Structure formats: structure tokens, C-alpha cells
Amino acid sequence: MKLSFVIPVYNEEENIPELYKRLKQALANDFRDFEYEIIFIDDGSQDCSIEVLEGLHNQDSNVKAIEFSRNFGHHIAITAGLDSAEGDFVVMMDGDLQDQPEEILKLYNKLREGYDVVYAERANNKSGLINRASSLLFNWLIRKLIDEPIVINGTIFRIMTRQAVESVKLLRERNRYIVGIIGWVGFRHASQKVEHDKRLAGKTKYNLSKRLSLALSAIFSFSSYPLRLIVKTGLFFVFMSFLVGAFIVYKKLFYGVPVLGWSSLISAVLIMGGIQIIILGVIGEYVGRNYIETKNRPLYIVKKYLHK
Ligand code: UDP
Ligand code: MG
């Protein structure tokens, strides 16, 4: 039996050695009879992450690394890891020790109860308040909006069987929300409560705008609800215009005065203009994403593999 670990890193030079140490310890304690490989994906780091990885790789052939030619993003880095993982079971985790190596056994044990994907549910989420609130909101929203009956859970930390990984590898879309993709392929999913920790060193690599763009990617690639919302908005305004029309006729018939006013006119024009621009923007999002997909570029470019 072989375990693969897929760990994307972006400027995590301070965290990698400690993560490696704790992972080795966890493997020695909990997975003594397993072969394993630890695949780090260096997502275009500007610090010394790749040198640290080279050092580890030279002393331990179980450590492998994929160096990207630039920053391609967290979810694409994970994809590269899945592409090259060879294990019977694949564990995905972040490189900042928020996902703790000591908890992997719990995920594995749950998987052996007969599941294909077991994702971590954070028992004591240590993320900041804003992060927690925004991910709660996002998870609620995506569950509401999603078109297909798939399991979506926000955490990356999870273990998968080879069959699930092979299926995930078939989906090559560029608007990549990996958690949604893993949900989309189906199979049996389960959650497992695990302890969560604070980031060991460094700062989060996800600022608000990156978070927002991931959320939009998820929504636009897994839901056509925004398009249906446009139709609903249009219907609503048609309905409103009937009401207003009826009101004007009523005023004219019974009081002899049609509604006057520059203000009411201009506000109606501005509201309608604004709504039309928003609608165009929503359609533009789908068109733009469609354009990116049709270009069919490779998902990532590798500068160097440190394998063997
Ligand atoms: N990461 C990455 N590419 C990026 C951003 C982040 O590979 O463009 C990695 C990062 O090094 C970390 C993981 O993705 O291992 C999660 O990022 P982070 O901890 O900053 O996110 P947070 O936990 O704050 O949501
Ligand atoms: Mg983190």
C-alpha cells in the first residue's frame, strides 16, 4: 500500500521543514507498513521554498517536488500534485500546518469504513473571524446555488482513493474549484472531525480579492443560477411596469392628473440602466470564462520535477 501526500506551497520556506518533520513522525507512528511519497508543489514561490525542497529531496527520496514556472494558484498546484501522485490513497493538505499530520490517521480510518473521499471538518477552526464568516457564507451560498446534487465542502484537507483521483484527473477545466470538481465526480463522500491549528509561520496567501475570485469561479463554474436570476429580474420589472402603468391610468381617470415629476422619471432610468449593466456583467462572466476554456491552454507549466 502506498500513500501520496499532495502539498501546494507558495512562499512557505519557514513551514516546510517543520511540516516534513511532523509528517515523518506521523507516518512512523501511524502508517508503519506503508510506502509513501510526499509531493510538494512549489507554486512560483519568491522565497527559498524550492531550495528547502531540494534539500529535503536530496536527503530523502520519498520527498518529491514540482516547481512551477510561475504562480498558477492553489487549486492548480493541487491538480499538478494529483496528476503525478502514484499512491493507492492520496492525501491533500495545505503547507502551513493548519492541517495537522497527526490527524491523517482519522481520515484514513474513516475511508476504510468504505468511502472514496473523506474530507476534514474543522472541529476547532482556528482561522480568523473574517475568514470563518466568509467561508461559512460561501459554503451556504454555493450549496444553495449549485445545479447538480454534489457534495461541496470547503476544506482542502482530505484523503481519496485511487479511483476517485483518476476520475478527478479527467476534468481539465481552467476555472478550477477543486473541491467542487472532487464533489462532481461522485463516489461515496464522508466528513471526519479533525483538530485544526493556526498557521505556523508567515501570513495567509489568500487576500480578500483572491478569496472572492475563487468564490466567483466556484459559483460560475458550478451554477447557472445567475443566468436564471437575470430572467427573474426581467420578469419582475415587467410586472412592476404593469403596476405603475395601471396606477397612472387610475390617477388620470379619477383625478385627471397623470403622475408628474422629473425625479421619478430620472430615478427609473437610472435604476434600469444600472440593472442592465449588472446583467451584462453577469453574461460577460460566462462569456469570458467560456473564452478561457476554449483557448485550451495547459493548466500549468512545470519548470522542474524533483522526482527520484
Ligand atoms: N498556496 C498556493 N498558491 C497560491 C496561494 C496559496 O500554493 O497562490 C498554498 C499555500 O502555500 C498554502 C495553501 O495553498 O499551503 C493554503 O494557503 P493559505 O494557508 O495562505 O490559505 P488560508 O489557509 O489562509 O485560507
Ligand atoms: Mg492556511
PDB file of N, CA, C and O in Angstrom, residues 225-271:
ATOM      1  N   TYR A 225     -27.360  29.557 -11.957  1.00  0.00           N
ATOM      2  CA  TYR A 225     -28.374  30.345 -11.280  1.00  0.00           C
ATOM      3  C   TYR A 225     -28.306  31.834 -11.620  1.00  0.00           C
ATOM      4  O   TYR A 225     -29.354  32.455 -11.838  1.00  0.00           O
ATOM      5  N   PRO A 226     -27.088  32.438 -11.712  1.00  0.00           N
ATOM      6  CA  PRO A 226     -27.044  33.867 -12.062  1.00  0.00           C
ATOM      7  C   PRO A 226     -27.767  34.168 -13.381  1.00  0.00           C
ATOM      8  O   PRO A 226     -28.417  35.207 -13.499  1.00  0.00           O
ATOM      9  N   LEU A 227     -27.715  33.245 -14.331  1.00  0.00           N
ATOM     10  CA  LEU A 227     -28.423  33.469 -15.603  1.00  0.00           C
ATOM     11  C   LEU A 227     -29.934  33.412 -15.400  1.00  0.00           C
ATOM     12  O   LEU A 227     -30.682  34.209 -15.947  1.00  0.00           O
ATOM     13  N   ARG A 228     -30.354  32.460 -14.594  1.00  0.00           N
ATOM     14  CA  ARG A 228     -31.798  32.369 -14.323  1.00  0.00           C
ATOM     15  C   ARG A 228     -32.273  33.592 -13.541  1.00  0.00           C
ATOM     16  O   ARG A 228     -33.381  34.067 -13.716  1.00  0.00           O
ATOM     17  N   LEU A 229     -31.377  34.093 -12.694  1.00  0.00           N
ATOM     18  CA  LEU A 229     -31.715  35.279 -11.911  1.00  0.00           C
ATOM     19  C   LEU A 229     -31.993  36.470 -12.831  1.00  0.00           C
ATOM     20  O   LEU A 229     -32.851  37.310 -12.557  1.00  0.00           O
ATOM     21  N   ILE A 230     -31.252  36.529 -13.946  1.00  0.00           N
ATOM     22  CA  ILE A 230     -31.462  37.608 -14.907  1.00  0.00           C
ATOM     23  C   ILE A 230     -32.892  37.553 -15.448  1.00  0.00           C
ATOM     24  O   ILE A 230     -33.589  38.569 -15.506  1.00  0.00           O
ATOM     25  N   VAL A 231     -33.327  36.359 -15.835  1.00  0.00           N
ATOM     26  CA  VAL A 231     -34.685  36.214 -16.358  1.00  0.00           C
ATOM     27  C   VAL A 231     -35.696  36.640 -15.295  1.00  0.00           C
ATOM     28  O   VAL A 231     -36.638  37.377 -15.568  1.00  0.00           O
ATOM     29  N   LYS A 232     -35.447  36.195 -14.052  1.00  0.00           N
ATOM     30  CA  LYS A 232     -36.368  36.551 -12.968  1.00  0.00           C
ATOM     31  C   LYS A 232     -36.407  38.063 -12.768  1.00  0.00           C
ATOM     32  O   LYS A 232     -37.479  38.639 -12.556  1.00  0.00           O
ATOM     33  N   THR A 233     -35.228  38.692 -12.827  1.00  0.00           N
ATOM     34  CA  THR A 233     -35.178  40.147 -12.660  1.00  0.00           C
ATOM     35  C   THR A 233     -35.990  40.827 -13.752  1.00  0.00           C
ATOM     36  O   THR A 233     -36.774  41.745 -13.493  1.00  0.00           O
ATOM     37  N   GLY A 234     -35.822  40.361 -14.989  1.00  0.00           N
ATOM     38  CA  GLY A 234     -36.562  40.932 -16.115  1.00  0.00           C
ATOM     39  C   GLY A 234     -38.061  40.797 -15.896  1.00  0.00           C
ATOM     40  O   GLY A 234     -38.814  41.765 -16.039  1.00  0.00           O
ATOM     41  N   LEU A 235     -38.486  39.616 -15.484  1.00  0.00           N
ATOM     42  CA  LEU A 235     -39.916  39.378 -15.251  1.00  0.00           C
ATOM     43  C   LEU A 235     -40.446  40.296 -14.155  1.00  0.00           C
ATOM     44  O   LEU A 235     -41.530  40.853 -14.266  1.00  0.00           O
ATOM     45  N   PHE A 236     -39.638  40.462 -13.121  1.00  0.00           N
ATOM     46  CA  PHE A 236     -40.042  41.330 -12.015  1.00  0.00           C
ATOM     47  C   PHE A 236     -40.296  42.751 -12.521  1.00  0.00           C
ATOM     48  O   PHE A 236     -41.307  43.375 -12.185  1.00  0.00           O
ATOM     49  N   PHE A 237     -39.394  43.257 -13.378  1.00  0.00           N
ATOM     50  CA  PHE A 237     -39.566  44.632 -13.846  1.00  0.00           C
ATOM     51  C   PHE A 237     -40.719  44.774 -14.828  1.00  0.00           C
ATOM     52  O   PHE A 237     -41.394  45.801 -14.845  1.00  0.00           O
ATOM     53  N   VAL A 238     -40.978  43.741 -15.616  1.00  0.00           N
ATOM     54  CA  VAL A 238     -42.155  43.772 -16.481  1.00  0.00           C
ATOM     55  C   VAL A 238     -43.416  43.884 -15.632  1.00  0.00           C
ATOM     56  O   VAL A 238     -44.294  44.709 -15.859  1.00  0.00           O
ATOM     57  N   PHE A 239     -43.457  43.065 -14.587  1.00  0.00           N
ATOM     58  CA  PHE A 239     -44.582  43.080 -13.657  1.00  0.00           C
ATOM     59  C   PHE A 239     -44.753  44.461 -13.029  1.00  0.00           C
ATOM     60  O   PHE A 239     -45.845  45.032 -12.984  1.00  0.00           O
ATOM     61  N   MET A 240     -43.625  45.030 -12.557  1.00  0.00           N
ATOM     62  CA  MET A 240     -43.665  46.357 -11.934  1.00  0.00           C
ATOM     63  C   MET A 240     -44.173  47.411 -12.914  1.00  0.00           C
ATOM     64  O   MET A 240     -44.934  48.303 -12.546  1.00  0.00           O
ATOM     65  N   SER A 241     -43.757  47.291 -14.172  1.00  0.00           N
ATOM     66  CA  SER A 241     -44.161  48.321 -15.135  1.00  0.00           C
ATOM     67  C   SER A 241     -45.672  48.262 -15.379  1.00  0.00           C
ATOM     68  O   SER A 241     -46.319  49.283 -15.572  1.00  0.00           O
ATOM     69  N   PHE A 242     -46.248  47.058 -15.321  1.00  0.00           N
ATOM     70  CA  PHE A 242     -47.708  46.941 -15.417  1.00  0.00           C
ATOM     71  C   PHE A 242     -48.377  47.658 -14.258  1.00  0.00           C
ATOM     72  O   PHE A 242     -49.333  48.403 -14.423  1.00  0.00           O
ATOM     73  N   LEU A 243     -47.850  47.434 -13.054  1.00  0.00           N
ATOM     74  CA  LEU A 243     -48.430  48.073 -11.871  1.00  0.00           C
ATOM     75  C   LEU A 243     -48.383  49.589 -11.989  1.00  0.00           C
ATOM     76  O   LEU A 243     -49.373  50.280 -11.744  1.00  0.00           O
ATOM     77  N   VAL A 244     -47.232  50.095 -12.390  1.00  0.00           N
ATOM     78  CA  VAL A 244     -47.057  51.549 -12.499  1.00  0.00           C
ATOM     79  C   VAL A 244     -47.999  52.093 -13.577  1.00  0.00           C
ATOM     80  O   VAL A 244     -48.671  53.125 -13.380  1.00  0.00           O
ATOM     81  N   GLY A 245     -48.088  51.363 -14.703  1.00  0.00           N
ATOM     82  CA  GLY A 245     -48.991  51.768 -15.789  1.00  0.00           C
ATOM     83  C   GLY A 245     -50.426  51.852 -15.298  1.00  0.00           C
ATOM     84  O   GLY A 245     -51.132  52.847 -15.530  1.00  0.00           O
ATOM     85  N   ALA A 246     -50.839  50.839 -14.550  1.00  0.00           N
ATOM     86  CA  ALA A 246     -52.202  50.800 -14.037  1.00  0.00           C
ATOM     87  C   ALA A 246     -52.445  51.973 -13.102  1.00  0.00           C
ATOM     88  O   ALA A 246     -53.500  52.628 -13.141  1.00  0.00           O
ATOM     89  N   PHE A 247     -51.421  52.273 -12.279  1.00  0.00           N
ATOM     90  CA  PHE A 247     -51.519  53.383 -11.334  1.00  0.00           C
ATOM     91  C   PHE A 247     -51.715  54.716 -12.077  1.00  0.00           C
ATOM     92  O   PHE A 247     -52.558  55.538 -11.703  1.00  0.00           O
ATOM     93  N   ILE A 248     -50.980  54.909 -13.179  1.00  0.00           N
ATOM     94  CA  ILE A 248     -51.073  56.160 -13.940  1.00  0.00           C
ATOM     95  C   ILE A 248     -52.465  56.301 -14.582  1.00  0.00           C
ATOM     96  O   ILE A 248     -53.097  57.361 -14.513  1.00  0.00           O
ATOM     97  N   VAL A 249     -52.939  55.184 -15.142  1.00  0.00           N
ATOM     98  CA  VAL A 249     -54.276  55.220 -15.748  1.00  0.00           C
ATOM     99  C   VAL A 249     -55.326  55.562 -14.694  1.00  0.00           C
ATOM    100  O   VAL A 249     -56.202  56.407 -14.897  1.00  0.00           O
ATOM    101  N   TYR A 250     -55.189  54.937 -13.537  1.00  0.00           N
ATOM    102  CA  TYR A 250     -56.127  55.190 -12.433  1.00  0.00           C
ATOM    103  C   TYR A 250     -56.126  56.665 -12.030  1.00  0.00           C
ATOM    104  O   TYR A 250     -57.173  57.299 -11.887  1.00  0.00           O
ATOM    105  N   LYS A 251     -54.919  57.234 -11.863  1.00  0.00           N
ATOM    106  CA  LYS A 251     -54.798  58.646 -11.491  1.00  0.00           C
ATOM    107  C   LYS A 251     -55.474  59.541 -12.535  1.00  0.00           C
ATOM    108  O   LYS A 251     -56.184  60.496 -12.202  1.00  0.00           O
ATOM    109  N   LYS A 252     -55.244  59.221 -13.804  1.00  0.00           N
ATOM    110  CA  LYS A 252     -55.765  60.041 -14.896  1.00  0.00           C
ATOM    111  C   LYS A 252     -57.309  59.997 -14.898  1.00  0.00           C
ATOM    112  O   LYS A 252     -57.984  61.019 -15.008  1.00  0.00           O
ATOM    113  N   LEU A 253     -57.855  58.768 -14.726  1.00  0.00           N
ATOM    114  CA  LEU A 253     -59.300  58.597 -14.821  1.00  0.00           C
ATOM    115  C   LEU A 253     -60.034  59.268 -13.656  1.00  0.00           C
ATOM    116  O   LEU A 253     -61.039  59.941 -13.829  1.00  0.00           O
ATOM    117  N   PHE A 254     -59.502  59.089 -12.425  1.00  0.00           N
ATOM    118  CA  PHE A 254     -60.247  59.554 -11.263  1.00  0.00           C
ATOM    119  C   PHE A 254     -59.860  60.944 -10.781  1.00  0.00           C
ATOM    120  O   PHE A 254     -60.623  61.640 -10.157  1.00  0.00           O
ATOM    121  N   TYR A 255     -58.623  61.351 -11.037  1.00  0.00           N
ATOM    122  CA  TYR A 255     -58.192  62.675 -10.552  1.00  0.00           C
ATOM    123  C   TYR A 255     -57.846  63.618 -11.693  1.00  0.00           C
ATOM    124  O   TYR A 255     -57.587  64.786 -11.481  1.00  0.00           O
ATOM    125  N   GLY A 256     -57.745  63.094 -12.880  1.00  0.00           N
ATOM    126  CA  GLY A 256     -57.443  63.934 -14.032  1.00  0.00           C
ATOM    127  C   GLY A 256     -55.987  64.352 -14.142  1.00  0.00           C
ATOM    128  O   GLY A 256     -55.619  65.085 -15.047  1.00  0.00           O
ATOM    129  N   VAL A 257     -55.132  63.938 -13.185  1.00  0.00           N
ATOM    130  CA  VAL A 257     -53.708  64.279 -13.310  1.00  0.00           C
ATOM    131  C   VAL A 257     -52.859  63.029 -13.508  1.00  0.00           C
ATOM    132  O   VAL A 257     -52.896  62.133 -12.679  1.00  0.00           O
ATOM    133  N   PRO A 258     -52.113  62.967 -14.598  1.00  0.00           N
ATOM    134  CA  PRO A 258     -51.113  61.901 -14.685  1.00  0.00           C
ATOM    135  C   PRO A 258     -49.992  62.228 -13.701  1.00  0.00           C
ATOM    136  O   PRO A 258     -49.885  63.364 -13.259  1.00  0.00           O
ATOM    137  N   VAL A 259     -49.189  61.219 -13.315  1.00  0.00           N
ATOM    138  CA  VAL A 259     -48.103  61.466 -12.361  1.00  0.00           C
ATOM    139  C   VAL A 259     -47.126  62.458 -12.957  1.00  0.00           C
ATOM    140  O   VAL A 259     -46.722  62.335 -14.113  1.00  0.00           O
ATOM    141  N   LEU A 260     -46.724  63.482 -12.175  1.00  0.00           N
ATOM    142  CA  LEU A 260     -45.728  64.399 -12.730  1.00  0.00           C
ATOM    143  C   LEU A 260     -44.382  64.116 -12.099  1.00  0.00           C
ATOM    144  O   LEU A 260     -44.290  63.443 -11.091  1.00  0.00           O
ATOM    145  N   GLY A 261     -43.402  64.736 -12.715  1.00  0.00           N
ATOM    146  CA  GLY A 261     -42.151  64.667 -11.979  1.00  0.00           C
ATOM    147  C   GLY A 261     -40.970  64.215 -12.783  1.00  0.00           C
ATOM    148  O   GLY A 261     -41.003  63.199 -13.462  1.00  0.00           O
ATOM    149  N   TRP A 262     -39.960  65.054 -12.664  1.00  0.00           N
ATOM    150  CA  TRP A 262     -38.679  64.754 -13.287  1.00  0.00           C
ATOM    151  C   TRP A 262     -37.964  63.683 -12.462  1.00  0.00           C
ATOM    152  O   TRP A 262     -37.373  62.765 -12.987  1.00  0.00           O
ATOM    153  N   SER A 263     -38.109  63.795 -11.118  1.00  0.00           N
ATOM    154  CA  SER A 263     -37.363  62.891 -10.235  1.00  0.00           C
ATOM    155  C   SER A 263     -37.746  61.441 -10.453  1.00  0.00           C
ATOM    156  O   SER A 263     -36.888  60.559 -10.520  1.00  0.00           O
ATOM    157  N   SER A 264     -39.059  61.164 -10.547  1.00  0.00           N
ATOM    158  CA  SER A 264     -39.468  59.770 -10.689  1.00  0.00           C
ATOM    159  C   SER A 264     -38.947  59.206 -12.011  1.00  0.00           C
ATOM    160  O   SER A 264     -38.484  58.065 -12.088  1.00  0.00           O
ATOM    161  N   LEU A 265     -38.965  60.059 -13.037  1.00  0.00           N
ATOM    162  CA  LEU A 265     -38.506  59.612 -14.347  1.00  0.00           C
ATOM    163  C   LEU A 265     -37.016  59.273 -14.320  1.00  0.00           C
ATOM    164  O   LEU A 265     -36.591  58.191 -14.734  1.00  0.00           O
ATOM    165  N   ILE A 266     -36.237  60.210 -13.772  1.00  0.00           N
ATOM    166  CA  ILE A 266     -34.791  60.010 -13.820  1.00  0.00           C
ATOM    167  C   ILE A 266     -34.385  58.827 -12.952  1.00  0.00           C
ATOM    168  O   ILE A 266     -33.502  58.038 -13.300  1.00  0.00           O
ATOM    169  N   SER A 267     -35.061  58.632 -11.808  1.00  0.00           N
ATOM    170  CA  SER A 267     -34.654  57.502 -10.966  1.00  0.00           C
ATOM    171  C   SER A 267     -35.009  56.186 -11.654  1.00  0.00           C
ATOM    172  O   SER A 267     -34.241  55.223 -11.585  1.00  0.00           O
ATOM    173  N   ALA A 268     -36.133  56.157 -12.358  1.00  0.00           N
ATOM    174  CA  ALA A 268     -36.474  54.927 -13.093  1.00  0.00           C
ATOM    175  C   ALA A 268     -35.428  54.638 -14.168  1.00  0.00           C
ATOM    176  O   ALA A 268     -34.964  53.494 -14.320  1.00  0.00           O
ATOM    177  N   VAL A 269     -34.997  55.670 -14.878  1.00  0.00           N
ATOM    178  CA  VAL A 269     -33.988  55.485 -15.927  1.00  0.00           C
ATOM    179  C   VAL A 269     -32.682  54.978 -15.337  1.00  0.00           C
ATOM    180  O   VAL A 269     -32.069  54.038 -15.843  1.00  0.00           O
ATOM    181  N   LEU A 270     -32.278  55.582 -14.206  1.00  0.00           N
ATOM    182  CA  LEU A 270     -31.005  55.180 -13.591  1.00  0.00           C
ATOM    183  C   LEU A 270     -31.081  53.745 -13.072  1.00  0.00           C
ATOM    184  O   LEU A 270     -30.153  52.962 -13.250  1.00  0.00           O
ATOM    185  N   ILE A 271     -32.181  53.404 -12.429  1.00  0.00           N
ATOM    186  CA  ILE A 271     -32.315  52.038 -11.897  1.00  0.00           C
ATOM    187  C   ILE A 271     -32.230  51.033 -13.046  1.00  0.00           C
ATOM    188  O   ILE A 271     -31.472  50.062 -12.993  1.00  0.00           O
TER     189      ILE A 271
END
